[in-house]
Amino acid sequence: MQNKNRYNFVFVLFTNIGVGAGTEVAVLNYVKYLKEIDQNLKITIVQTDWMANSNNKPIYKLTDVDVITFKSPHTIKIYKFLEKISLIPHSVSLFFSILFYIILNNRKIKSISKECDVIYFVNQIDVLPWAIFNPSIRSKTVVGGHCGIFPKHMNKILFKLLNKYQFGLHYLTKIQMLEGGRYEKHDFILPNGVETDKFYPINRNDEATKFVYFGRLDKGKGILELLEAFKKYPFNDSTLTIIGTGELTKIVESQKSQSIRYLGYIDHESLYREISNHDIFVFPTYGETFGTVVIEAVASGLFCLVSDKLKGIFDDLESIGAIEYIPNTVDGILQAMIKYHGFKVSYEKKLEWHKFIKEHYDWKDISIRLYEKLKEIAEINK
């Protein structure tokens, strides 16, 4: 039975929370601040045993939050085998993923769905195995845009199927909403946030230009292009620091030198201290649903060279002079780094940028707004 005097929110992840990428960090921040906002709130994280390509350790317990771990299709041998067969169309692979998810977890799905007021999915596809045989839960579902919102023009049949079970859509950006093509009563736009008390600028006086990249080390992030550009960088008084792990870890490790520092994975406390010791964040990604690392860098007082694939997402930061959009080609990255050789942001300007981030992207304020949206939906289901 649902408790009429407290709200019961469920967050559904397709990975293990220990992966520690942007989506998992967002959920952890939601949980942290939602519990501060409403101490009577019951929160359950439903995760899987899949670590994707992360080198981090899986997490199965959290303080003050129930954690339930599902079996992921990605961790069973037969699905791994199907994934390796290149001739299988994506739609067929997706069908098997949903089928395996249902077979492995359907009993738990029904039990959890019955008890809660809101089910928040970070991955749009996950709404299908939860609702397709249990359509009565539609009024509880909220789909976040962390993994992208499926645009209606890509596959009308799949979009209609998903739309049948999506009650509320949480867009991270206005662009995402325009691409999704839907804006109904319980849909809303709300970006990711920053822990602004942790990501904070410092006053630095050293002359060398220090570039940094932090995030996943995947091909889609433009890491190979960044390394190649820095090889051609003509000044020897600058450094490039790379922080993170992923499929390109060994390649990045092999590039370590006096001018290229590779720190691998570092804990959050170390990350907060490390980022502010640099001048320019380079983010040559091929695409993001948001790109939280950009606002974390600006909050830390760094000027950002951001891939032009993200145009429209951070135009507010461009307007205050905190970022510049650049081509994410080797030459585009190189020319931007040359242009900003010797560039320094004054401490006063860093504080100004931090204030802007705090006013528009602070995690606590973001979570308050999310709580109000989820509470509206919870009230419908009481």
Short mmCIF file of C-alpha atoms in Angstrom, two decimals:
data_model
loop_
_atom_site.label_atom_id
_atom_site.label_comp_id
_atom_site.label_asym_id
_atom_site.label_seq_id
_atom_site.Cartn_x
_atom_site.Cartn_y
_atom_site.Cartn_z
CA MET A 1 0.00 0.00 0.00
CA GLN A 2 1.15 3.52 -0.79
CA ASN A 3 1.69 5.84 2.17
CA LYS A 4 -0.67 8.79 1.67
CA ASN A 5 1.48 11.03 3.88
CA ARG A 6 4.78 10.71 2.04
CA TYR A 7 5.87 10.71 -1.57
CA ASN A 8 7.58 7.68 -3.07
CA PHE A 9 9.92 8.40 -6.00
CA VAL A 10 11.73 5.75 -8.04
CA PHE A 11 14.70 6.54 -10.31
CA VAL A 12 15.44 3.92 -12.98
CA LEU A 13 18.96 3.61 -14.42
CA PHE A 14 20.07 1.31 -17.26
CA THR A 15 23.56 1.10 -15.71
CA ASN A 16 25.04 0.68 -12.25
CA ILE A 17 25.29 3.92 -10.28
CA GLY A 18 28.98 3.19 -9.83
CA VAL A 19 29.67 3.96 -13.51
CA GLY A 20 29.97 7.56 -12.37
CA ALA A 21 29.29 9.23 -15.73
CA GLY A 22 27.08 12.29 -16.22
CA THR A 23 23.77 10.42 -15.96
CA GLU A 24 24.70 8.60 -12.76
CA VAL A 25 26.11 11.78 -11.18
CA ALA A 26 22.88 13.63 -12.03
CA VAL A 27 20.77 10.98 -10.30
CA LEU A 28 23.00 11.04 -7.22
CA ASN A 29 22.62 14.82 -7.01
CA TYR A 30 18.84 14.61 -7.45
CA VAL A 31 18.69 12.10 -4.61
CA LYS A 32 20.99 14.10 -2.34
CA TYR A 33 19.06 17.36 -2.63
CA LEU A 34 15.56 15.87 -2.85
CA LYS A 35 16.20 14.23 0.54
CA GLU A 36 17.23 17.63 1.92
CA ILE A 37 14.11 19.28 0.51
CA ASP A 38 11.72 16.61 1.85
CA GLN A 39 13.17 14.47 4.64
CA ASN A 40 10.02 12.33 4.63
CA LEU A 41 10.51 11.45 0.97
CA LYS A 42 11.07 7.78 0.09
CA ILE A 43 13.51 7.31 -2.78
CA THR A 44 14.45 4.08 -4.52
CA ILE A 45 17.16 3.75 -7.15
CA VAL A 46 16.60 0.86 -9.53
CA GLN A 47 19.90 0.20 -11.28
CA THR A 48 21.43 -2.73 -13.17
CA ASP A 49 24.61 -4.76 -12.83
CA TRP A 50 26.02 -3.31 -16.09
CA MET A 51 29.13 -1.12 -15.75
CA ALA A 52 29.24 -0.22 -19.48
CA ASN A 53 32.93 0.44 -20.27
CA SER A 54 33.68 2.07 -16.90
CA ASN A 55 36.70 0.97 -14.88
CA ASN A 56 35.02 2.05 -11.62
CA LYS A 57 33.73 -0.36 -9.01
CA PRO A 58 29.96 -1.15 -8.92
CA ILE A 59 27.90 0.28 -6.07
CA TYR A 60 25.05 -1.65 -4.48
CA LYS A 61 24.28 0.37 -1.33
CA LEU A 62 23.70 4.06 -0.57
CA THR A 63 22.89 5.83 2.70
CA ASP A 64 19.19 6.73 3.25
CA VAL A 65 18.19 5.41 -0.18
CA ASP A 66 16.91 1.99 -1.20
CA VAL A 67 18.96 0.49 -4.04
CA ILE A 68 17.55 -2.40 -6.09
CA THR A 69 19.77 -4.02 -8.70
CA PHE A 70 18.26 -5.57 -11.82
CA LYS A 71 19.99 -7.97 -14.17
CA SER A 72 20.95 -6.12 -17.36
CA PRO A 73 20.61 -7.77 -20.78
CA HIS A 74 24.11 -6.41 -21.50
CA THR A 75 25.61 -8.75 -18.88
CA ILE A 76 24.15 -12.05 -20.12
CA LYS A 77 26.06 -14.16 -22.64
CA ILE A 78 23.35 -14.63 -25.26
CA TYR A 79 22.69 -10.88 -25.55
CA LYS A 80 26.42 -10.11 -25.68
CA PHE A 81 26.64 -12.60 -28.57
CA LEU A 82 23.74 -10.92 -30.41
CA GLU A 83 25.36 -7.49 -29.96
CA LYS A 84 28.50 -8.73 -31.71
CA ILE A 85 26.62 -9.82 -34.83
CA SER A 86 26.95 -6.75 -37.03
CA LEU A 87 24.24 -7.93 -39.47
CA ILE A 88 21.50 -7.62 -36.82
CA PRO A 89 19.64 -4.30 -37.27
CA HIS A 90 19.52 -1.93 -34.30
CA SER A 91 15.74 -2.31 -34.06
CA VAL A 92 16.09 -6.10 -33.65
CA SER A 93 18.83 -5.66 -31.05
CA LEU A 94 16.58 -3.19 -29.21
CA PHE A 95 13.69 -5.67 -29.28
CA PHE A 96 15.84 -8.38 -27.70
CA SER A 97 17.14 -5.93 -25.09
CA ILE A 98 13.58 -5.09 -24.01
CA LEU A 99 12.53 -8.74 -24.12
CA PHE A 100 15.45 -9.89 -21.93
CA TYR A 101 14.89 -7.00 -19.52
CA ILE A 102 11.24 -8.04 -19.06
CA ILE A 103 12.05 -11.75 -18.65
CA LEU A 104 14.78 -11.06 -16.12
CA ASN A 105 13.02 -8.41 -14.03
CA ASN A 106 9.24 -8.36 -14.62
CA ARG A 107 8.24 -9.58 -11.15
CA LYS A 108 10.27 -6.83 -9.48
CA ILE A 109 8.93 -4.25 -11.93
CA LYS A 110 5.31 -5.00 -10.98
CA SER A 111 6.06 -4.88 -7.25
CA ILE A 112 7.96 -1.57 -7.39
CA SER A 113 5.45 0.06 -9.76
CA LYS A 114 2.55 -0.71 -7.44
CA GLU A 115 4.10 0.98 -4.40
CA CYS A 116 5.47 4.24 -5.84
CA ASP A 117 3.99 7.60 -6.91
CA VAL A 118 6.53 8.58 -9.60
CA ILE A 119 8.88 6.50 -11.77
CA TYR A 120 11.66 8.60 -13.32
CA PHE A 121 13.50 6.97 -16.24
CA VAL A 122 16.88 8.37 -17.29
CA ASN A 123 16.75 6.28 -20.49
CA GLN A 124 13.67 6.66 -22.68
CA ILE A 125 13.68 3.05 -23.90
CA ASP A 126 13.43 1.70 -20.33
CA VAL A 127 9.85 2.92 -20.05
CA LEU A 128 8.73 0.12 -22.41
CA PRO A 129 9.64 -2.95 -20.30
CA TRP A 130 8.10 -1.24 -17.25
CA ALA A 131 4.83 -0.15 -18.83
CA ILE A 132 4.10 -2.28 -21.89
CA PHE A 133 2.41 -5.02 -19.82
CA ASN A 134 1.42 -2.62 -17.06
CA PRO A 135 -0.08 0.42 -18.87
CA SER A 136 -1.89 1.62 -15.75
CA ILE A 137 1.40 3.09 -14.48
CA ARG A 138 1.57 5.65 -17.31
CA SER A 139 0.43 8.47 -15.01
CA LYS A 140 3.50 7.77 -12.84
CA THR A 141 6.13 7.90 -15.57
CA VAL A 142 8.61 10.73 -16.21
CA VAL A 143 11.29 10.29 -18.87
CA GLY A 144 14.48 12.34 -18.51
CA GLY A 145 16.52 13.56 -21.44
CA HIS A 146 19.88 12.39 -20.07
CA CYS A 147 20.27 9.80 -22.83
CA GLY A 148 18.41 11.84 -25.42
CA ILE A 149 14.73 12.15 -26.29
CA PHE A 150 13.72 10.06 -29.27
CA PRO A 151 12.70 12.55 -32.03
CA LYS A 152 9.39 11.78 -33.71
CA HIS A 153 10.85 12.18 -37.22
CA MET A 154 13.39 9.34 -36.73
CA ASN A 155 10.92 6.50 -36.35
CA LYS A 156 7.26 7.42 -36.15
CA ILE A 157 6.15 3.95 -35.05
CA LEU A 158 8.61 3.76 -32.15
CA PHE A 159 7.88 7.36 -31.16
CA LYS A 160 4.14 6.66 -30.99
CA LEU A 161 4.80 3.51 -28.96
CA LEU A 162 7.01 5.37 -26.48
CA ASN A 163 4.63 8.32 -26.34
CA LYS A 164 1.83 6.01 -25.29
CA TYR A 165 3.65 5.32 -22.01
CA GLN A 166 5.37 8.68 -21.37
CA PHE A 167 3.35 10.86 -19.01
CA GLY A 168 5.93 13.57 -18.37
CA LEU A 169 9.05 14.45 -20.36
CA HIS A 170 11.99 16.17 -18.69
CA TYR A 171 13.97 17.97 -21.39
CA LEU A 172 17.46 19.16 -20.46
CA THR A 173 17.47 21.88 -23.12
CA LYS A 174 15.09 23.82 -25.35
CA ILE A 175 16.78 22.21 -28.38
CA GLN A 176 15.88 18.78 -27.01
CA MET A 177 12.25 19.84 -26.64
CA LEU A 178 12.13 21.13 -30.23
CA GLU A 179 13.66 17.88 -31.50
CA GLY A 180 11.31 15.77 -29.39
CA GLY A 181 8.35 17.60 -30.88
CA ARG A 182 6.15 17.31 -27.79
CA TYR A 183 5.32 19.76 -25.01
CA GLU A 184 2.35 18.69 -22.93
CA LYS A 185 1.05 19.71 -19.50
CA HIS A 186 3.54 17.69 -17.46
CA ASP A 187 6.55 18.16 -19.77
CA PHE A 188 9.22 20.61 -18.61
CA ILE A 189 12.69 21.96 -19.41
CA LEU A 190 15.31 21.76 -16.66
CA PRO A 191 19.10 21.60 -17.19
CA ASN A 192 21.67 19.64 -15.24
CA GLY A 193 23.38 21.43 -12.40
CA VAL A 194 26.65 22.08 -10.60
CA GLU A 195 27.67 21.77 -6.98
CA THR A 196 28.72 25.42 -6.90
CA ASP A 197 30.16 25.22 -3.40
CA LYS A 198 32.62 22.58 -4.68
CA PHE A 199 33.44 23.83 -8.20
CA TYR A 200 34.90 27.21 -7.27
CA PRO A 201 37.59 29.42 -8.89
CA ILE A 202 40.98 30.26 -7.43
CA ASN A 203 43.30 33.21 -8.07
CA ARG A 204 46.26 31.93 -10.12
CA ASN A 205 49.28 33.94 -11.23
CA ASP A 206 51.50 31.46 -13.11
CA GLU A 207 52.26 32.36 -16.73
CA ALA A 208 52.01 28.97 -18.46
CA THR A 209 48.74 28.21 -20.25
CA LYS A 210 47.20 25.09 -18.76
CA PHE A 211 44.64 23.21 -20.88
CA VAL A 212 42.49 20.45 -19.39
CA TYR A 213 39.96 17.83 -20.44
CA PHE A 214 37.94 15.88 -17.89
CA GLY A 215 35.24 13.32 -18.62
CA ARG A 216 34.84 9.97 -20.37
CA LEU A 217 37.71 8.88 -22.59
CA ASP A 218 35.63 7.73 -25.54
CA LYS A 219 36.05 8.34 -29.28
CA GLY A 220 32.83 10.34 -29.33
CA LYS A 221 34.36 12.91 -26.98
CA GLY A 222 36.97 13.97 -29.56
CA ILE A 223 39.91 12.77 -27.44
CA LEU A 224 41.94 11.47 -30.39
CA GLU A 225 41.52 14.80 -32.20
CA LEU A 226 42.56 16.68 -29.06
CA LEU A 227 45.74 14.61 -28.66
CA GLU A 228 46.63 15.03 -32.33
CA ALA A 229 46.05 18.81 -32.14
CA PHE A 230 48.24 19.14 -29.07
CA LYS A 231 51.05 17.24 -30.84
CA LYS A 232 51.03 20.03 -33.44
CA TYR A 233 50.73 22.82 -30.86
CA PRO A 234 53.79 25.06 -31.47
CA PHE A 235 54.40 26.35 -27.94
CA ASN A 236 56.39 24.35 -25.37
CA ASP A 237 55.38 26.38 -22.31
CA SER A 238 51.84 24.94 -22.10
CA THR A 239 50.45 21.70 -20.66
CA LEU A 240 47.45 19.48 -21.37
CA THR A 241 45.94 17.54 -18.47
CA ILE A 242 43.50 14.69 -19.16
CA ILE A 243 41.30 13.27 -16.41
CA GLY A 244 39.00 10.27 -16.74
CA THR A 245 38.79 6.68 -17.96
CA GLY A 246 37.12 4.83 -20.80
CA GLU A 247 37.80 2.93 -24.01
CA LEU A 248 40.77 5.16 -24.88
CA THR A 249 42.52 4.89 -21.51
CA LYS A 250 45.52 2.94 -22.83
CA ILE A 251 45.98 5.28 -25.79
CA VAL A 252 45.94 8.34 -23.52
CA GLU A 253 48.34 6.68 -21.07
CA SER A 254 50.77 6.07 -23.92
CA GLN A 255 50.83 9.80 -24.70
CA LYS A 256 52.06 10.92 -21.28
CA SER A 257 55.00 13.30 -21.41
CA GLN A 258 56.33 16.46 -19.77
CA SER A 259 53.60 18.47 -21.46
CA ILE A 260 50.77 15.89 -21.34
CA ARG A 261 49.59 14.83 -17.88
CA TYR A 262 47.21 11.90 -17.51
CA LEU A 263 45.61 11.55 -14.08
CA GLY A 264 43.16 8.72 -14.84
CA TYR A 265 40.20 8.48 -12.51
CA ILE A 266 40.32 10.79 -9.48
CA ASP A 267 37.72 11.10 -6.74
CA HIS A 268 35.32 14.04 -6.68
CA GLU A 269 37.11 15.96 -3.92
CA SER A 270 40.39 15.76 -5.85
CA LEU A 271 38.60 16.78 -9.06
CA TYR A 272 37.19 19.94 -7.48
CA ARG A 273 40.69 21.01 -6.43
CA GLU A 274 42.39 19.99 -9.68
CA ILE A 275 40.10 21.70 -12.22
CA SER A 276 40.52 25.23 -10.87
CA ASN A 277 44.31 24.95 -11.34
CA HIS A 278 43.85 25.24 -15.12
CA ASP A 279 43.05 28.04 -17.55
CA ILE A 280 41.13 26.51 -20.44
CA PHE A 281 38.83 23.51 -20.71
CA VAL A 282 38.82 21.87 -24.16
CA PHE A 283 35.70 19.84 -24.99
CA PRO A 284 35.77 18.66 -28.64
CA THR A 285 32.84 16.24 -28.33
CA TYR A 286 30.84 14.91 -31.27
CA GLY A 287 27.57 15.34 -29.39
CA GLU A 288 25.99 15.53 -25.95
CA THR A 289 22.49 15.63 -24.54
CA PHE A 290 23.79 18.41 -22.29
CA GLY A 291 27.48 18.48 -21.30
CA THR A 292 27.56 19.11 -17.55
CA VAL A 293 31.38 19.28 -17.58
CA VAL A 294 31.12 22.66 -19.37
CA ILE A 295 29.20 24.34 -16.57
CA GLU A 296 31.46 22.67 -13.99
CA ALA A 297 34.48 24.16 -15.76
CA VAL A 298 32.96 27.65 -15.98
CA ALA A 299 31.97 27.47 -12.30
CA SER A 300 35.65 26.73 -11.59
CA GLY A 301 36.72 29.86 -13.46
CA LEU A 302 37.89 28.22 -16.70
CA PHE A 303 37.37 29.59 -20.18
CA CYS A 304 35.96 26.80 -22.39
CA LEU A 305 36.60 25.79 -25.99
CA VAL A 306 33.46 23.81 -26.78
CA SER A 307 32.66 21.75 -29.87
CA ASP A 308 30.32 23.54 -32.26
CA LYS A 309 28.23 20.36 -32.22
CA LEU A 310 26.77 21.78 -28.97
CA LYS A 311 25.69 25.12 -30.44
CA GLY A 312 22.45 26.26 -28.90
CA ILE A 313 22.99 24.50 -25.56
CA PHE A 314 25.38 26.97 -23.93
CA ASP A 315 24.53 30.20 -25.73
CA ASP A 316 24.00 31.89 -22.36
CA LEU A 317 27.61 31.10 -21.44
CA GLU A 318 28.79 32.32 -24.83
CA SER A 319 26.97 35.62 -24.21
CA ILE A 320 28.96 36.26 -21.01
CA GLY A 321 32.26 35.40 -22.72
CA ALA A 322 32.86 32.14 -20.84
CA ILE A 323 32.96 29.81 -23.86
CA GLU A 324 33.75 29.81 -27.55
CA TYR A 325 32.31 27.24 -29.96
CA ILE A 326 35.01 25.66 -32.15
CA PRO A 327 35.14 23.00 -34.91
CA ASN A 328 36.03 19.64 -33.37
CA THR A 329 38.49 18.80 -36.12
CA VAL A 330 42.21 18.51 -35.42
CA ASP A 331 42.84 21.83 -37.17
CA GLY A 332 39.87 23.51 -35.50
CA ILE A 333 41.09 22.50 -32.04
CA LEU A 334 44.70 23.44 -32.86
CA GLN A 335 43.84 26.91 -34.15
CA ALA A 336 41.68 27.62 -31.08
CA MET A 337 44.48 26.53 -28.71
CA ILE A 338 46.98 28.70 -30.58
CA LYS A 339 44.57 31.64 -30.47
CA TYR A 340 44.27 31.39 -26.69
CA HIS A 341 47.93 30.72 -25.91
CA GLY A 342 48.80 32.94 -22.97
CA PHE A 343 45.13 33.73 -22.30
CA LYS A 344 44.26 34.40 -18.66
CA VAL A 345 40.91 35.07 -17.00
CA SER A 346 41.02 37.69 -14.25
CA TYR A 347 39.94 36.56 -10.81
CA GLU A 348 37.16 39.14 -10.85
CA LYS A 349 35.82 37.67 -14.10
CA LYS A 350 36.08 34.13 -12.69
CA LEU A 351 33.95 35.16 -9.71
CA GLU A 352 31.47 36.81 -12.06
CA TRP A 353 31.13 33.59 -14.07
CA HIS A 354 30.77 31.53 -10.89
CA LYS A 355 27.97 33.81 -9.72
CA PHE A 356 26.19 33.34 -13.06
CA ILE A 357 26.45 29.54 -12.78
CA LYS A 358 25.18 29.63 -9.20
CA GLU A 359 22.16 31.72 -10.22
CA HIS A 360 21.23 29.49 -13.16
CA TYR A 361 22.68 26.00 -12.60
CA ASP A 362 23.06 25.30 -8.88
CA TRP A 363 22.11 21.66 -8.16
CA LYS A 364 20.03 22.53 -5.13
CA ASP A 365 17.91 25.04 -7.05
CA ILE A 366 17.57 22.60 -9.96
CA SER A 367 16.43 19.88 -7.53
CA ILE A 368 13.85 22.17 -5.91
CA ARG A 369 12.31 22.79 -9.32
CA LEU A 370 12.42 19.07 -10.13
CA TYR A 371 10.75 18.26 -6.80
CA GLU A 372 7.85 20.59 -7.59
CA LYS A 373 7.34 18.93 -11.00
CA LEU A 374 7.51 15.39 -9.60
CA LYS A 375 5.24 16.34 -6.70
CA GLU A 376 2.54 17.47 -9.16
CA ILE A 377 2.66 14.04 -10.79
CA ALA A 378 2.78 12.26 -7.41
CA GLU A 379 -0.40 14.03 -6.31
CA ILE A 380 -2.23 12.58 -9.32
CA ASN A 381 -1.29 9.09 -8.15
CA LYS A 382 -2.22 9.46 -4.46
#
